[in-house]
Every structure is written in structure tokens, then in C-alpha cells.
Coordinates of C-alpha atoms in Angstrom, one line a residue:
M99 CA 198.8 181.8 89.2
P100 CA 195.8 183.9 91.1
G101 CA 194.2 186.8 89.2
A102 CA 195.4 185.6 85.5
I103 CA 192.5 185.6 83.3
A104 CA 191.1 182.6 82.3
K105 CA 190.0 182.5 79.8
L106 CA 188.5 185.3 77.0
R107 CA 185.7 185.5 74.0
I108 CA 184.4 188.7 71.9
E109 CA 181.5 188.5 69.7
G110 CA 181.3 191.5 66.8
L111 CA 184.4 193.0 67.0
F112 CA 184.6 195.4 64.4
G113 CA 180.7 193.5 63.8
Q114 CA 182.7 190.9 62.4
F115 CA 185.4 188.2 64.0
D116 CA 184.5 186.4 66.9
Y117 CA 187.1 184.8 69.3
E118 CA 187.5 182.8 72.1
F119 CA 190.2 181.8 74.2
P120 CA 190.3 178.6 75.3
K121 CA 187.2 177.1 72.9
A122 CA 184.8 175.9 74.8
E123 CA 184.0 173.2 73.7
S124 CA 187.8 172.2 75.1
G125 CA 186.7 172.5 79.0
A126 CA 191.0 174.1 79.9
Q127 CA 191.9 177.7 80.8
L128 CA 194.2 179.4 79.3
P129 CA 198.1 178.8 80.6
A130 CA 198.6 181.5 83.5
D131 CA 201.8 182.2 82.4
V132 CA 201.9 183.3 78.6
L133 CA 199.1 184.1 76.0
V134 CA 200.7 184.6 72.8
L135 CA 197.8 185.7 70.5
Y136 CA 199.0 185.9 66.0
G137 CA 196.9 186.7 63.4
D138 CA 196.9 189.1 60.7
N139 CA 196.8 192.4 60.5
G140 CA 193.7 194.5 61.3
S141 CA 191.8 191.1 62.5
G142 CA 191.6 192.8 66.2
K143 CA 195.3 191.7 68.2
T144 CA 196.1 195.2 69.9
T145 CA 192.2 196.4 69.4
L146 CA 191.4 192.7 71.9
L147 CA 194.5 193.7 74.2
N148 CA 193.1 197.4 74.8
L149 CA 189.6 196.4 75.8
I150 CA 191.4 193.9 78.1
F151 CA 193.2 196.6 79.5
H152 CA 190.8 199.2 80.2
S153 CA 188.7 196.8 81.3
L154 CA 190.7 195.8 84.0
S155 CA 192.0 198.8 85.5
P156 CA 190.0 200.1 88.0
A157 CA 191.6 204.1 87.7
N158 CA 188.6 206.5 87.6
N159 CA 190.3 209.4 86.6
R160 CA 192.3 208.1 83.1
G161 CA 189.2 207.6 80.7
H162 CA 188.8 203.9 80.8
R163 CA 185.2 203.3 79.9
N164 CA 185.0 205.9 77.6
A165 CA 188.5 204.0 76.3
I166 CA 185.6 201.2 76.1
K167 CA 182.5 203.0 74.8
K168 CA 184.3 203.9 71.7
I169 CA 185.7 200.0 71.3
P170 CA 183.4 198.6 68.2
F171 CA 182.5 195.0 69.6
K172 CA 179.0 193.6 70.5
R173 CA 180.3 191.2 73.2
F174 CA 182.7 190.5 76.0
E175 CA 183.9 188.3 78.3
L176 CA 186.7 187.3 80.9
T177 CA 187.0 184.8 83.3
L178 CA 190.1 186.0 86.0
S179 CA 191.5 181.6 87.7
G180 CA 189.3 182.9 90.9
G181 CA 185.8 183.5 89.5
E182 CA 186.1 186.4 88.5
K183 CA 184.2 187.2 85.6
I184 CA 184.1 190.3 83.1
A185 CA 180.8 190.6 80.5
I186 CA 180.0 193.6 78.5
T187 CA 177.5 194.0 76.4
R188 CA 176.2 195.3 73.1
D189 CA 172.3 195.4 72.4
S190 CA 172.6 197.3 68.9
E191 CA 175.0 199.4 67.9
L192 CA 179.3 198.7 68.0
V193 CA 180.2 201.8 69.4
G194 CA 178.3 204.1 72.1
G195 CA 176.9 202.6 74.8
Y196 CA 177.4 199.6 77.1
C197 CA 175.5 197.3 79.5
I198 CA 178.2 195.3 82.5
Y199 CA 177.5 192.6 84.7
A200 CA 180.5 191.7 87.4
E201 CA 180.4 188.4 89.2
R202 CA 182.4 187.2 91.9
P203 CA 182.6 183.8 93.6
G204 CA 180.5 184.3 96.7
G205 CA 179.6 187.6 96.1
A206 CA 176.9 189.5 94.7
T207 CA 176.7 190.3 91.1
L208 CA 176.7 193.9 89.2
Q209 CA 174.6 194.9 86.3
T210 CA 174.6 198.5 85.7
N211 CA 174.7 200.1 82.1
F212 CA 177.6 202.9 81.4
S213 CA 176.6 206.2 78.5
I214 CA 172.9 205.2 78.3
Q215 CA 171.2 206.8 80.3
R216 CA 173.6 210.0 81.3
E217 CA 176.4 210.5 79.2
G218 CA 179.3 209.5 80.1
K219 CA 179.4 208.0 83.5
F220 CA 177.3 204.8 85.1
A221 CA 173.2 204.6 85.4
S222 CA 173.9 205.6 89.1
D223 CA 177.1 206.8 90.7
D224 CA 176.3 203.9 93.1
H225 CA 176.8 201.9 90.5
E226 CA 180.3 203.7 89.6
R227 CA 181.1 202.9 92.6
D228 CA 180.8 199.4 93.0
F229 CA 182.1 198.4 89.8
I230 CA 185.7 199.9 90.7
A231 CA 185.7 198.8 94.0
F232 CA 184.6 195.4 92.3
L233 CA 187.9 195.7 90.3
K234 CA 189.7 196.4 92.8
R235 CA 189.2 193.2 94.5
T236 CA 190.4 191.8 91.9
G237 CA 194.1 192.5 92.9
Q238 CA 194.9 193.7 89.3
S239 CA 197.5 195.3 88.5
V240 CA 197.4 195.5 85.2
Y241 CA 200.5 196.8 81.9
F242 CA 199.5 197.8 78.4
L243 CA 202.4 198.6 76.5
R244 CA 201.7 199.3 73.0
A245 CA 203.8 198.5 69.9
D246 CA 205.2 202.7 70.2
R247 CA 206.8 200.9 73.2
G248 CA 204.4 203.5 75.3
I249 CA 203.5 201.7 78.9
F250 CA 200.5 202.8 80.5
S251 CA 199.3 201.5 83.9
D252 CA 196.6 202.8 86.3
E253 CA 201.0 202.6 88.4
L254 CA 202.3 204.7 86.8
P255 CA 202.7 209.1 86.8
L256 CA 200.6 210.3 84.4
P257 CA 201.9 211.4 81.4
D258 CA 203.9 214.6 80.8
A259 CA 200.7 216.5 78.4
E260 CA 202.9 219.7 78.1
A261 CA 205.8 218.0 76.4
M262 CA 203.0 216.3 74.8
L263 CA 201.8 219.1 73.3
R264 CA 204.9 220.8 72.0
D265 CA 206.1 216.9 70.4
S266 CA 202.5 216.5 68.7
R267 CA 202.3 220.5 67.0
A268 CA 206.3 219.4 65.6
V269 CA 204.5 216.2 63.9
G270 CA 201.3 218.9 62.7
A271 CA 199.0 217.4 65.1
T272 CA 194.6 217.3 64.1
D273 CA 193.0 219.8 65.7
E274 CA 191.4 217.3 67.4
A275 CA 194.6 215.9 68.9
E276 CA 195.4 219.9 70.0
A277 CA 192.3 219.9 72.1
A278 CA 192.4 217.3 73.9
L279 CA 196.0 217.5 74.6
R280 CA 195.1 221.3 75.6
Y281 CA 192.8 220.0 77.6
A282 CA 194.9 217.3 79.4
A283 CA 197.1 219.9 80.1
R284 CA 195.3 221.4 82.5
F285 CA 193.2 218.8 84.1
P286 CA 195.7 216.9 84.8
L287 CA 193.4 214.2 86.8
R288 CA 191.5 213.8 83.6
M289 CA 193.6 214.3 81.0
S290 CA 193.5 209.9 80.1
A291 CA 189.7 210.2 79.7
R292 CA 191.0 212.5 76.3
L293 CA 194.7 211.4 75.9
T294 CA 193.3 208.5 73.8
P295 CA 195.2 205.5 71.8
E296 CA 194.0 207.0 68.2
I297 CA 194.5 210.6 70.4
L298 CA 198.3 209.6 71.0
R299 CA 199.0 207.9 68.3
G300 CA 196.7 209.9 65.5
P301 CA 199.7 213.2 64.7
S302 CA 202.6 211.0 63.7
L303 CA 200.1 208.9 61.0
M304 CA 198.1 211.5 59.4
Q305 CA 201.1 213.5 59.1
A306 CA 202.7 210.7 57.3
M307 CA 198.9 210.1 55.4
Q308 CA 199.5 213.7 54.3
L309 CA 202.6 214.1 53.7
A310 CA 201.9 210.8 51.0
A311 CA 198.8 213.1 49.3
D312 CA 200.9 216.4 48.8
W313 CA 203.5 214.8 46.7
I314 CA 201.6 212.2 44.9
T315 CA 199.3 215.3 44.1
Q316 CA 202.0 217.8 44.0
Q317 CA 203.3 215.2 41.2
V318 CA 200.1 214.6 39.0
L319 CA 200.3 218.6 39.2
R320 CA 203.7 218.9 37.5
A321 CA 203.4 215.9 34.7
A322 CA 199.2 217.6 33.8
K323 CA 201.8 221.1 33.2
R324 CA 204.3 219.1 31.2
G325 CA 201.9 216.8 29.1
T326 CA 199.3 218.7 28.4
G327 CA 199.8 222.8 26.3
S328 CA 197.4 225.2 27.0
T329 CA 193.7 225.4 25.9
Q330 CA 194.9 227.8 23.1
G331 CA 198.0 226.4 21.8
I332 CA 195.2 222.7 21.7
Y333 CA 192.9 225.1 19.4
S334 CA 195.9 226.6 17.2
Q335 CA 196.6 222.9 15.9
V336 CA 193.1 222.0 16.1
V337 CA 192.3 226.1 14.0
K338 CA 195.5 225.0 11.1
S339 CA 194.3 221.4 10.6
I340 CA 190.2 222.0 10.4
A341 CA 192.4 225.4 7.3
A342 CA 194.5 222.3 5.8
S343 CA 191.7 220.0 5.3
V344 CA 189.5 222.6 2.8
G345 CA 190.6 221.7 -0.6
A346 CA 192.3 218.9 -0.2
G347 CA 189.4 216.8 -1.6
E348 CA 188.2 213.5 -0.9
E349 CA 191.6 211.7 -0.1
A350 CA 190.7 207.7 0.0
L351 CA 191.4 207.5 3.4
G352 CA 191.6 203.7 4.2
D353 CA 190.2 200.7 6.7
E354 CA 194.2 200.6 8.3
A355 CA 193.9 204.5 9.5
V356 CA 190.9 205.0 10.4
S357 CA 191.5 201.2 12.5
S358 CA 194.2 202.7 14.0
L359 CA 193.0 206.1 15.0
A360 CA 190.3 203.6 16.8
S361 CA 193.1 201.4 17.9
T362 CA 194.5 204.7 20.0
L363 CA 191.9 205.3 21.0
E364 CA 190.4 202.8 23.5
S365 CA 194.0 202.7 24.5
L366 CA 194.0 205.9 26.1
A367 CA 190.2 205.5 27.1
A368 CA 192.4 201.9 28.7
R369 CA 194.8 203.7 30.8
S370 CA 192.4 206.3 32.0
R371 CA 190.3 204.0 33.4
D372 CA 193.5 203.2 35.6
Y373 CA 194.9 206.6 36.5
A374 CA 191.0 207.6 37.3
R375 CA 191.2 204.8 40.2
F376 CA 193.4 207.7 41.5
G377 CA 191.4 210.6 40.4
F378 CA 194.7 211.9 38.0
V379 CA 192.3 212.2 35.4
P380 CA 188.2 211.5 34.8
E381 CA 188.0 208.5 32.7
L382 CA 187.6 209.2 29.3
R383 CA 184.4 208.2 26.9
V384 CA 185.1 207.1 23.6
Q385 CA 182.4 204.6 22.7
E386 CA 180.8 207.2 20.9
M387 CA 183.8 209.0 19.0
L388 CA 185.0 205.2 18.0
N389 CA 180.9 205.2 16.6
I390 CA 181.1 208.0 14.5
I391 CA 184.5 207.1 13.2
R392 CA 183.1 203.7 12.5
S393 CA 180.3 204.9 10.2
A394 CA 181.7 208.5 9.0
Q395 CA 181.4 208.8 5.2
V396 CA 184.4 208.5 3.4
Q397 CA 184.9 212.5 2.7
A398 CA 184.4 213.3 6.5
L399 CA 186.9 210.9 8.1
L400 CA 190.0 213.1 7.0
P401 CA 189.0 216.1 8.6
I402 CA 188.1 214.1 11.6
I403 CA 190.8 212.4 12.1
R404 CA 193.2 215.8 11.5
V405 CA 191.0 217.5 14.7
L406 CA 191.5 214.8 16.6
Q407 CA 194.8 214.6 16.2
P408 CA 195.7 216.8 18.7
Y409 CA 193.9 216.1 21.5
V410 CA 194.8 212.6 21.0
E411 CA 198.8 213.9 21.2
S412 CA 198.1 216.1 24.1
T413 CA 196.0 213.4 26.0
G414 CA 198.5 210.9 25.0
A415 CA 201.8 213.5 26.1
S416 CA 200.3 213.9 29.7
F417 CA 199.1 210.1 30.4
D418 CA 202.7 209.8 29.4
Q419 CA 204.1 212.6 31.6
L420 CA 201.3 211.0 34.2
A421 CA 203.0 207.1 34.7
P422 CA 205.7 207.7 36.4
V423 CA 203.6 209.0 39.4
H424 CA 200.3 206.3 38.7
R425 CA 203.2 203.5 39.2
V426 CA 204.4 204.6 42.5
T427 CA 201.3 205.2 43.7
S428 CA 199.9 202.3 42.6
V429 CA 202.6 199.9 44.5
L430 CA 202.1 201.6 48.1
I431 CA 198.5 201.7 47.5
D432 CA 198.8 198.1 46.7
S433 CA 201.1 197.0 49.2
L434 CA 199.4 199.1 51.8
G435 CA 196.2 197.3 51.2
G436 CA 197.9 193.8 50.9
F437 CA 199.3 194.6 55.2
Y438 CA 195.2 194.5 56.2
A439 CA 192.5 191.6 56.3
H440 CA 189.8 192.4 56.2
K441 CA 190.0 196.0 54.8
S442 CA 190.3 197.7 51.6
V443 CA 193.0 200.6 50.9
S444 CA 192.5 203.3 48.7
F445 CA 193.4 207.0 47.3
N446 CA 192.2 209.9 45.5
V447 CA 194.6 212.9 44.5
N448 CA 190.8 215.3 45.6
T449 CA 190.3 213.2 48.5
G450 CA 192.9 211.9 50.4
F451 CA 193.8 208.1 51.7
A452 CA 190.4 205.4 52.8
F453 CA 190.7 203.1 54.7
R454 CA 187.0 200.5 54.8
T455 CA 186.5 197.6 55.7
L456 CA 185.9 195.0 53.0
R457 CA 182.7 193.3 54.7
D458 CA 180.4 196.7 54.2
S459 CA 182.4 199.2 52.6
K460 CA 181.9 201.7 56.2
R461 CA 185.0 204.0 56.1
I462 CA 187.5 203.1 58.7
D463 CA 189.6 205.9 61.0
P464 CA 192.7 205.2 60.1
T465 CA 193.7 206.1 64.2
W466 CA 192.0 203.0 64.7
L467 CA 194.1 200.4 62.2
S468 CA 195.9 197.3 63.1
S469 CA 198.8 198.3 65.7
G470 CA 201.0 196.0 62.6

């Protein structure tokens, strides 16, 4: 099929994936009719399709070259069945400016830079015209059907930015998304440079994440209020315990009582580590307290235990109230993590959701997550 993609290669996608279709040693070409990409969520399928779409689309008012600037990779090579070749490379950083090499059988090659010497532009206006002409001569009409069922192509009219702005407000658009949509509504011929996939998909995704974070936070606050008495109430119990210990004589406490208190404190510390994972509570550090209890004189154990008892009971009650929201949050985060390869998902009640690469723990913008 004329104009079909014959070979495809990418190195350093997200800084960690290298793909080649077909393998060079096979000497084969990709099928001319249908090619199916499959793999784990987060392995780069949608990102690779985005890169193909923007690399082959010639329109110069829809942000294709700027979209490539935001896709993290080191080298991308594409060969068409007619022999045309495009290579896009970077020397160091995974995102930002890049070099373009374009070759057509029987024609001159083109080598240029984008957004290196001149921010957001080709190295020269002549290079820009030559590259756009190269893409047009390939005769491609590229259509991209995204995961949200939106169809994008240079052959289709630009989206209605005013309607998108109204819809984005209804779902709580971020400031960046609303600014981009405002710009697009005012300058429709330049709109696609601003309406990137993360802007178009971002409002609903960010709203869902914010709603989940708000719900968890509300549940934690309610649990803390139900489970812990007031500061005055706790101190009242401490004062009563101290008063009760005065004049109680040197009541002997056996090893069983000391062991029970130590076991309770260790259990609370273990539970606190689980809850601290999500920022629900600070992690309890009880080792120093345990050392004191285990080394205390017999006559000091009774007042120590009576003073600690209100603290232990209050903390335990608070943790009991936190248990349901902790279970829900654990299931949510562990389930989300199971959908992604090479990435981790975390949540903290103070900072919200965070997505990171397992390789170097770099934070990932949620809008760039796999469309799966």
C-alpha cells in the first residue's frame, strides 16, 4: 500500500523503552493493511501513536511540532513504503527541542532543528517550509482515533473551542486548561498548539482525582474527630490516673502487665506505619518508651501504666475509626498500581495522588498517563 508505514523504531521512550517494528535482522516490513500494538498499560502504545500522528501531519497551524516537543524520547525513526524517511532525535534531554532528518528517494535530504536556536520554531523559515512540503509530498492523510473516541486529523475542522471551554468549566478545568481554551477560542487558527491531549483530557481526569482526594480527606477528618477525645479530656484522664496512683503503695505489677502494655504499644506503632503511608497520622516512635518501661523500677510501673493508659486508649480508638477509610484507600492505590507497568502510584492526604517512574522515581504528570 503506497504511503504505508514500513518500519518504525524508537529509543529511550520515557527514558526506558526501546522498540523496533519489525526487527532489523528480520529484513521484513510492517503489514500494509493493519498493525496491532498491544502491551501493558504504561508501555507507551498511545504515546507512540501520538508521535506517529504528529510526525506525519503537515498542517502548520495545529501544533504538531510543539506536541512532539513534549513527548519524552531520545530517537524516533519512521520509514514509509515509498522509501521516505523521518528521524527525530535529541542529544540529552528527553523533552524539548529536537533535530529533524528527512529523506525522500531521489530528492535532497533535509536536516534542521526545532525549538533549539529559536524557541518554538525551526532553525529557519526556509527549513520550516521545506519540511512541511516534504510531509505534503508523502501524500498522507493521517487520522488519530484517541481513547476518548475523539478523532483528530488535518482533514477535519478544528474543534469548537467555545463549547469545550463551557464543558471544561462544568467539570472543573484546571487554570492551565481554561487558559488554553480561552486562547483557542480567541485564535481558532492557532488553537491546536494549545489544545494538547493532556489539556483536552486533563479537566475530567484532574476532577476525578480531586474528588477522590477530597473524599478520603473528609473521611480521615471525621474519623479523627470520632476516635480521639478533646485534648482537655485526655489530660483530665491523665490527672485522674496520677491522682489514683498517689498513696497506692508499692503495688507490684507482674511481667504480664508490662508485657501487655509493651505489646499494645508495638501494635499501635505497626498500625501507625500503615496509616502513615497515606499521611493519615504520623508514624509512632515507641522504642524509647518501651525501653523505659522495661527498665523501670517495680514501684514506678503503676504510675507509668496509669499515665499511659489514656494515651493508649485514645490512640487505639482513633486508629479503629481510621481503619475503614484506610482499607478503601489501600484497595484504591494498590488497584491503580496494578494497572501500570514500570510506574508507582501513591497517595498522601496532604499532597494528593502522585505517579512516579520505578526506574528513577521521577514524578509523572497524571495527564500523561496511559490512555488505558
